CSV table of C-alpha atoms and ligand atoms in Angstrom, one decimal:
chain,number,residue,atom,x,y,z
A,27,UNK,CA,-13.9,-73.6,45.5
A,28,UNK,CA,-11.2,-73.6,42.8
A,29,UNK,CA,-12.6,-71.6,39.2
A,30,UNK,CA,-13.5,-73.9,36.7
A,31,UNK,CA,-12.6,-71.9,33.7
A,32,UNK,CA,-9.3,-73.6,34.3
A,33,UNK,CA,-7.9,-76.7,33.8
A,34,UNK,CA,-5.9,-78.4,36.1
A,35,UNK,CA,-3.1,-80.5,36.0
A,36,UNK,CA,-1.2,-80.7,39.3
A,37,UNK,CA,2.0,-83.2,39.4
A,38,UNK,CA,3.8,-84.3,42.1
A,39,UNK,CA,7.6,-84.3,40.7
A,40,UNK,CA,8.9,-82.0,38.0
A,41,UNK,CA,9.5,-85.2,35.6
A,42,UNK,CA,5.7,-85.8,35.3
A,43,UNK,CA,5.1,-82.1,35.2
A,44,UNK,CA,7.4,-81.8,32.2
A,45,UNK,CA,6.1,-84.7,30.5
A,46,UNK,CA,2.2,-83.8,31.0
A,47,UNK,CA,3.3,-80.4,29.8
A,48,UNK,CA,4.9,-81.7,26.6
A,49,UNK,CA,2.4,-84.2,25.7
A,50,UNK,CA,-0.1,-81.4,25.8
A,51,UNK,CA,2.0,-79.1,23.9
A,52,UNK,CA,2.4,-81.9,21.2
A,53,UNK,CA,-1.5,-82.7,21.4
A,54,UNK,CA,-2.0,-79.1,20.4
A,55,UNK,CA,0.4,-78.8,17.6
A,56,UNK,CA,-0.7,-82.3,16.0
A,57,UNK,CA,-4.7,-80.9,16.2
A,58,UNK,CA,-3.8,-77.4,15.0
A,59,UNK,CA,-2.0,-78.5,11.9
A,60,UNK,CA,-4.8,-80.9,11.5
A,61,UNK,CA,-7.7,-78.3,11.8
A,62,UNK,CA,-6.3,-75.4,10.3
A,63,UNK,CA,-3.0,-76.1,8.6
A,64,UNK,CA,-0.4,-74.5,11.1
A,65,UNK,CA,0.1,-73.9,14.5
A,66,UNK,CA,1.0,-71.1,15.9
A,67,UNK,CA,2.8,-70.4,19.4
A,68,UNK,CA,4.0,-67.6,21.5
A,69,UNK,CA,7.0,-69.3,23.8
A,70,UNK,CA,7.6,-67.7,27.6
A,71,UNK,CA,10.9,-66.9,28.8
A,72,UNK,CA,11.6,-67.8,32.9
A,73,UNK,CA,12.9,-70.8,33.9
A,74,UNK,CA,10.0,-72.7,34.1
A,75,UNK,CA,9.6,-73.7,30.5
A,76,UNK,CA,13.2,-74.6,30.4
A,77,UNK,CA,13.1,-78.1,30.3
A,78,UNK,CA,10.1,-78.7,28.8
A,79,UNK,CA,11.3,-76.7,26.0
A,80,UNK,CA,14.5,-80.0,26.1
A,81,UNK,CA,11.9,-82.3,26.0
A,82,UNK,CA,10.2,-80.9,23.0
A,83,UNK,CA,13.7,-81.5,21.3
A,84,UNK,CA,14.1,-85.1,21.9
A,85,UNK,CA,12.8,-87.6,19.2
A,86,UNK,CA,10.1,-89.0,21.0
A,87,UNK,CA,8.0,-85.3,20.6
A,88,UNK,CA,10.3,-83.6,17.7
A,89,UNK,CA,9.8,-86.6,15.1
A,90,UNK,CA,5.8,-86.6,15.5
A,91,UNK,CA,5.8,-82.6,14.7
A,92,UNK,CA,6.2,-81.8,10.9
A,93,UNK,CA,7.9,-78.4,12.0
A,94,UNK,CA,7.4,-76.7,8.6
A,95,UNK,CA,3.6,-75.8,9.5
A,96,UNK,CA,4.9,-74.5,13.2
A,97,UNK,CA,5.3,-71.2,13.4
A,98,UNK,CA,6.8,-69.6,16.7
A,99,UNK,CA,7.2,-66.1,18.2
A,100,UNK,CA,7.7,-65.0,21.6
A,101,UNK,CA,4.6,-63.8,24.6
A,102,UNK,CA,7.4,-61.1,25.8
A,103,UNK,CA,11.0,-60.2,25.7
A,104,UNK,CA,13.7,-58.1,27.7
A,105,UNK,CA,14.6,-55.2,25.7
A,106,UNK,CA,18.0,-56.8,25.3
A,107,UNK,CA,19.8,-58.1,22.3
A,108,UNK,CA,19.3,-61.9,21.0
A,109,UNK,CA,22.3,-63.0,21.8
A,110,UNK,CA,22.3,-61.1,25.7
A,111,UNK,CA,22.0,-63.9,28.7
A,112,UNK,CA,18.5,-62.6,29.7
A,113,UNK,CA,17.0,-62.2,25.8
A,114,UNK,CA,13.9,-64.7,26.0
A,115,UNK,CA,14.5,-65.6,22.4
A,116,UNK,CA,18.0,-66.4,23.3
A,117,UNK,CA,16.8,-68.8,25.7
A,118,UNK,CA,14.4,-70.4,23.7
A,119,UNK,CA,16.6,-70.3,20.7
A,120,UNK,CA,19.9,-72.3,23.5
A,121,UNK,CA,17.3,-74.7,24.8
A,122,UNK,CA,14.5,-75.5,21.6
A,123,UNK,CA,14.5,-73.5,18.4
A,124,UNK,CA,18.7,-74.7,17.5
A,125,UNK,CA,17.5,-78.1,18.2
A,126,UNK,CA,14.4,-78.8,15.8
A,127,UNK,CA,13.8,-78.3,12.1
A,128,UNK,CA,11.6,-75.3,12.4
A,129,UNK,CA,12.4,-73.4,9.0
A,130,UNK,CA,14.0,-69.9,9.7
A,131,UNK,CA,11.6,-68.4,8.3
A,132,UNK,CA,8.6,-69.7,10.7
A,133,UNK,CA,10.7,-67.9,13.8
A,134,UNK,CA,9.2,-64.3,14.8
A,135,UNK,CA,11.3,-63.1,17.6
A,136,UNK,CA,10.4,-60.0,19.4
A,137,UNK,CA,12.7,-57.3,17.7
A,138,UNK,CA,14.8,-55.4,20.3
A,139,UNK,CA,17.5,-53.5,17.8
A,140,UNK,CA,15.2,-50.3,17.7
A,141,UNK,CA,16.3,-47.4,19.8
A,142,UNK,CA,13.3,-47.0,21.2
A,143,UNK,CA,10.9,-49.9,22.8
A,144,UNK,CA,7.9,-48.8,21.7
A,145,UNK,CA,8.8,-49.0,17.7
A,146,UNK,CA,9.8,-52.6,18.5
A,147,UNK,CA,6.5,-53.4,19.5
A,148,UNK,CA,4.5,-51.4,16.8
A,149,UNK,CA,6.4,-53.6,14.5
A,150,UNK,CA,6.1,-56.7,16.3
A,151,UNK,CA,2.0,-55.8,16.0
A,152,UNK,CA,2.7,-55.7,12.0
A,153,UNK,CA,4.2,-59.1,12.5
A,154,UNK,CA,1.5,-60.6,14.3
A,155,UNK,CA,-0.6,-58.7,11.1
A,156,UNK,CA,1.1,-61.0,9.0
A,157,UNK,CA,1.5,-64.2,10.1
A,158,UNK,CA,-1.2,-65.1,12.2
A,159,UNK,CA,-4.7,-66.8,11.1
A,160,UNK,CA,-7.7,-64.4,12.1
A,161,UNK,CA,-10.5,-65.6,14.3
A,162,UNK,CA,-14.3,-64.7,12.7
A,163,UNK,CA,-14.3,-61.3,13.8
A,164,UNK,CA,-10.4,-61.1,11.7
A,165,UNK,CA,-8.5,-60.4,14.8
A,166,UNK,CA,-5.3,-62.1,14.9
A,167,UNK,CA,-5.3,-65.1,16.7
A,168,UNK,CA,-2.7,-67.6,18.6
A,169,UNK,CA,-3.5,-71.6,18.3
A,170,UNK,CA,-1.3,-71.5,22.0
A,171,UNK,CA,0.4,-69.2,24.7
A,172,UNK,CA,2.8,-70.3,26.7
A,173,UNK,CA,3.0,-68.8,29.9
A,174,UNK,CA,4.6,-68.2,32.9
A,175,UNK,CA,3.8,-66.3,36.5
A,176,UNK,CA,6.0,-64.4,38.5
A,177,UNK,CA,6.0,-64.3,42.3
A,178,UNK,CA,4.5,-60.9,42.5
A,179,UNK,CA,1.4,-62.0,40.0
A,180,UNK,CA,3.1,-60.6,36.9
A,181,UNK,CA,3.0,-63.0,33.9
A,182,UNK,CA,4.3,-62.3,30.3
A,183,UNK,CA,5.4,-59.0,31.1
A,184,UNK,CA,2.0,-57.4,32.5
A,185,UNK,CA,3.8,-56.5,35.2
A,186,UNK,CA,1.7,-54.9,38.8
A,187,UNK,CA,1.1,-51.0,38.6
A,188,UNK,CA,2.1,-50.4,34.9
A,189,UNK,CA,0.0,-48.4,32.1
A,190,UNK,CA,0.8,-51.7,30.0
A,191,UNK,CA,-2.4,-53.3,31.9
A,192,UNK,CA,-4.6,-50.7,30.4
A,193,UNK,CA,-3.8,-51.4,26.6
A,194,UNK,CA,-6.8,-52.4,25.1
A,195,UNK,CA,-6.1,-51.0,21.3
A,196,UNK,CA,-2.8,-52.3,20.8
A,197,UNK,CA,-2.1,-56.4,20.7
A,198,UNK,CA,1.4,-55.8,21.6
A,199,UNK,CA,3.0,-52.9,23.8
A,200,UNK,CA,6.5,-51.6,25.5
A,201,UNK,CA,6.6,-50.9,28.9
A,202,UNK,CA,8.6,-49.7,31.4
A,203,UNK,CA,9.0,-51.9,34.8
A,204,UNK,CA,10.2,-49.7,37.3
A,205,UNK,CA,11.3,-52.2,40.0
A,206,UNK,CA,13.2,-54.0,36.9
A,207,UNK,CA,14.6,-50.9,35.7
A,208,UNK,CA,14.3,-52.1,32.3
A,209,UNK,CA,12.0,-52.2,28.9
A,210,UNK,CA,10.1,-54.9,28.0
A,211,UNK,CA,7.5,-55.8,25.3
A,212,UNK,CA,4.6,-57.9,25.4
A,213,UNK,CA,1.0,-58.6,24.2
A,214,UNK,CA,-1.4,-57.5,26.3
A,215,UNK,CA,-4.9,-58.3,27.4
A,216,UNK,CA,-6.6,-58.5,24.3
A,217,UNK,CA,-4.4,-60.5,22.3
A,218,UNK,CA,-3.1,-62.8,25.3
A,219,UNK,CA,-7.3,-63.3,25.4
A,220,UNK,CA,-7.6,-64.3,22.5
A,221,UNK,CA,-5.5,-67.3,21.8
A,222,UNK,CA,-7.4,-70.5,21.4
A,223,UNK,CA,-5.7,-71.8,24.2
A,224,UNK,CA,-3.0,-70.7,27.1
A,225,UNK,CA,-0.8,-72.9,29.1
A,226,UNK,CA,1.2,-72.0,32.6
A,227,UNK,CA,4.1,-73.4,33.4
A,228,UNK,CA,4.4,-72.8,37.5
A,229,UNK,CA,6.9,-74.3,40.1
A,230,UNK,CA,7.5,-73.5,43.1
A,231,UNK,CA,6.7,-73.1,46.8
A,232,UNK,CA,7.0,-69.5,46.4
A,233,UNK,CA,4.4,-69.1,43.9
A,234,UNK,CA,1.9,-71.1,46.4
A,235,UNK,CA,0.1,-68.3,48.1
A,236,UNK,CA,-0.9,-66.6,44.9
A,237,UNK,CA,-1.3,-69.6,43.0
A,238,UNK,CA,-4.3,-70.2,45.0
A,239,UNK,CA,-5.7,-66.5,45.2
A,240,UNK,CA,-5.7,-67.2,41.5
A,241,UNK,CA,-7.4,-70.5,40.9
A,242,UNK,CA,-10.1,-70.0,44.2
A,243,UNK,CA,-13.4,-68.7,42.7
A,244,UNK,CA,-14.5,-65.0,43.8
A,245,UNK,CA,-11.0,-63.8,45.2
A,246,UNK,CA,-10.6,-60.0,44.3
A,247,UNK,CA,-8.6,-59.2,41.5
A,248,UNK,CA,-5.6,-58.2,42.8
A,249,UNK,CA,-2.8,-59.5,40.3
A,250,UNK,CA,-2.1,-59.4,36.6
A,251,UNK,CA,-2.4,-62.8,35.6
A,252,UNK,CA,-5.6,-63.3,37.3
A,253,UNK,CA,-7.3,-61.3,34.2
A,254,UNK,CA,-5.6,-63.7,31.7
A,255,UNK,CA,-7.9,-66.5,30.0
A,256,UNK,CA,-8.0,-68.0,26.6
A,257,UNK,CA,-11.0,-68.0,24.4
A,258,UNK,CA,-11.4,-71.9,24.0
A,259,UNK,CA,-9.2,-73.4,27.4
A,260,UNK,CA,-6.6,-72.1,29.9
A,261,UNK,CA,-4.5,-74.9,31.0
A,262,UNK,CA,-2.4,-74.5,34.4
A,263,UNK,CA,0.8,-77.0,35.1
A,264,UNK,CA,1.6,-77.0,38.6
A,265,UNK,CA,3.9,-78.8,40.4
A,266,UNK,CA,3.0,-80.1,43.8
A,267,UNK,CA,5.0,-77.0,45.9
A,268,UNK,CA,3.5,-74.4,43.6
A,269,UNK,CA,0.0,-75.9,44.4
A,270,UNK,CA,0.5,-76.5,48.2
A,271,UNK,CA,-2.1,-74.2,49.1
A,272,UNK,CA,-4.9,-75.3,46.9
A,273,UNK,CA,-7.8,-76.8,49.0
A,274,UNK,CA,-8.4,-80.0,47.1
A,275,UNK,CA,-11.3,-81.0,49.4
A,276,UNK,CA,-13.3,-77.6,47.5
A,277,UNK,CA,-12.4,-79.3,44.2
B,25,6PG,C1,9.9,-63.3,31.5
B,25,6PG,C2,8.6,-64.0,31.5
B,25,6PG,C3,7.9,-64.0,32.8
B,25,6PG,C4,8.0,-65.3,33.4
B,25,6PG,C5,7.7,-65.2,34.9
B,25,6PG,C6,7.9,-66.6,35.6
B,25,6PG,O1,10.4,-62.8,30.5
B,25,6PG,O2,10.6,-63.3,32.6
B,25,6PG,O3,8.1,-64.3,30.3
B,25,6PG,O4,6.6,-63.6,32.7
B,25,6PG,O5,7.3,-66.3,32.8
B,25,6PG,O6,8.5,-64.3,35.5
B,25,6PG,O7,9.3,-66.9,35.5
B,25,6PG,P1,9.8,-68.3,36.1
B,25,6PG,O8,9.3,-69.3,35.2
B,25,6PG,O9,11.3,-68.1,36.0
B,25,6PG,O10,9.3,-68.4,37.5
């Protein structure tokens, strides 16, 4: 039987995928500046997001946003520079943020110009401080997280195996992902749990055999993303490959 904390939208063609994706995505902005004035969003990088992130560009979704009450940062980042080919904000900055009128000042990108990771993310914790509305208990609080999961269960970057999955004081930590051989940064448990709402992106046949350990009620807890859940609704986007191994009969 699948869980039924989630909610599912499975889609048979990337198009549709993209388009239910989006039309959430708007949905959620439009309610959030309604309700509380702003709406806040942590992007993903991967590829999944890629062209839903075009799609958010094009009149038909950009023209209904007033982009001055959007604020944006980012769920993780490569300890790269900006302007590096694998920086997540350098993605979402190519494929969304040069293409909307989101003030400057409304972007939060994950600093990565500190010489050590771990000042990076105590600083991008000050940020989050800052900008982000509080919930009752005055803990800082996303509107929406974007997400995406990797083919070994990983998703922002709470990778398998890494200390980073342990943080439960800090919103925002660096961590060191051996099989990567690289630093990244990312929120962690408490503040992913938080959010209002979370949204994954996932494609692909190669994310099937997880995908389902993930979404089936009672399977053991064996990868990162499975302990990821929003406080109001975790949405999953799945294309039809991705979701080839969910029994729809146990629906
Ligand atoms: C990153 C991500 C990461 C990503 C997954 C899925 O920086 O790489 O934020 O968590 O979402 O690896 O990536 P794909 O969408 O490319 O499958």
């Amino acid at each position: 039987m699948l869980k039924q904390d989630y909610i599912l939208h499975v889609q048979p063609d990337t198009n549709s995928l993209n388009r239910t994706a989006a039309d959430y995505w708007l949905a959620q902005a439009i309610h959030s500046i309604e309700c509380y004035g702003s709406f806040h969003v942590a992007l993903t990088g991967g590829s999944s997001p890629i062209e839903l992130y075009h799609l958010l560009t094009t009149t038909e979704y950009a023209e209904k946003l007033n982009w001055q009450y959007i604020h944006i940062y980012l769920g993780d980042e490569r300890y790269v520079p900006h302007n590096h080919a694998d920086s997540n904000f350098g993605m979402a900055r190519k494929n969304l943020l040069d293409h909307i009128p989101v003030p400057v000042e409304n972007l939060h990108p994950i600093p990565t110009s500190y010489e050590q990771a771990f000042e990076a993310a105590v600083k991008y914790e000050q940020t989050l401080q800052q900008y982000l509305p509080k919930d009752p208990n005055g803990f800082p609080q996303f509107d929406l997280i974007m997400l995406g999961m990797g083919d070994d269960g990983h998703t922002a970057s709470l990778f398998p195996e890494t200390e980073i999955l342990q943080q439960f004081d800090k919103q925002v930590d660096a961590v060191y992902v051996q099989k990567l051989a690289s630093w990244r940064i990312s929120l962690t448990y408490p503040c992913l749990n938080h959010a209002r709402q979370i949204m994954f992106m996932v494609k692909g046949e190669n994310k099937s055999e997880i995908l389902k350990q993930v979404l089936t009620e009672n399977s053991p807890m064996q990868y990162p993303v499975q302990a990821v859940l929003a406080s109001e609704q975790t949405h999953w986007f799945i294309d039809q490959a991705a979701a080839s191994q969910l029994d729809s009969s146990s629906d």
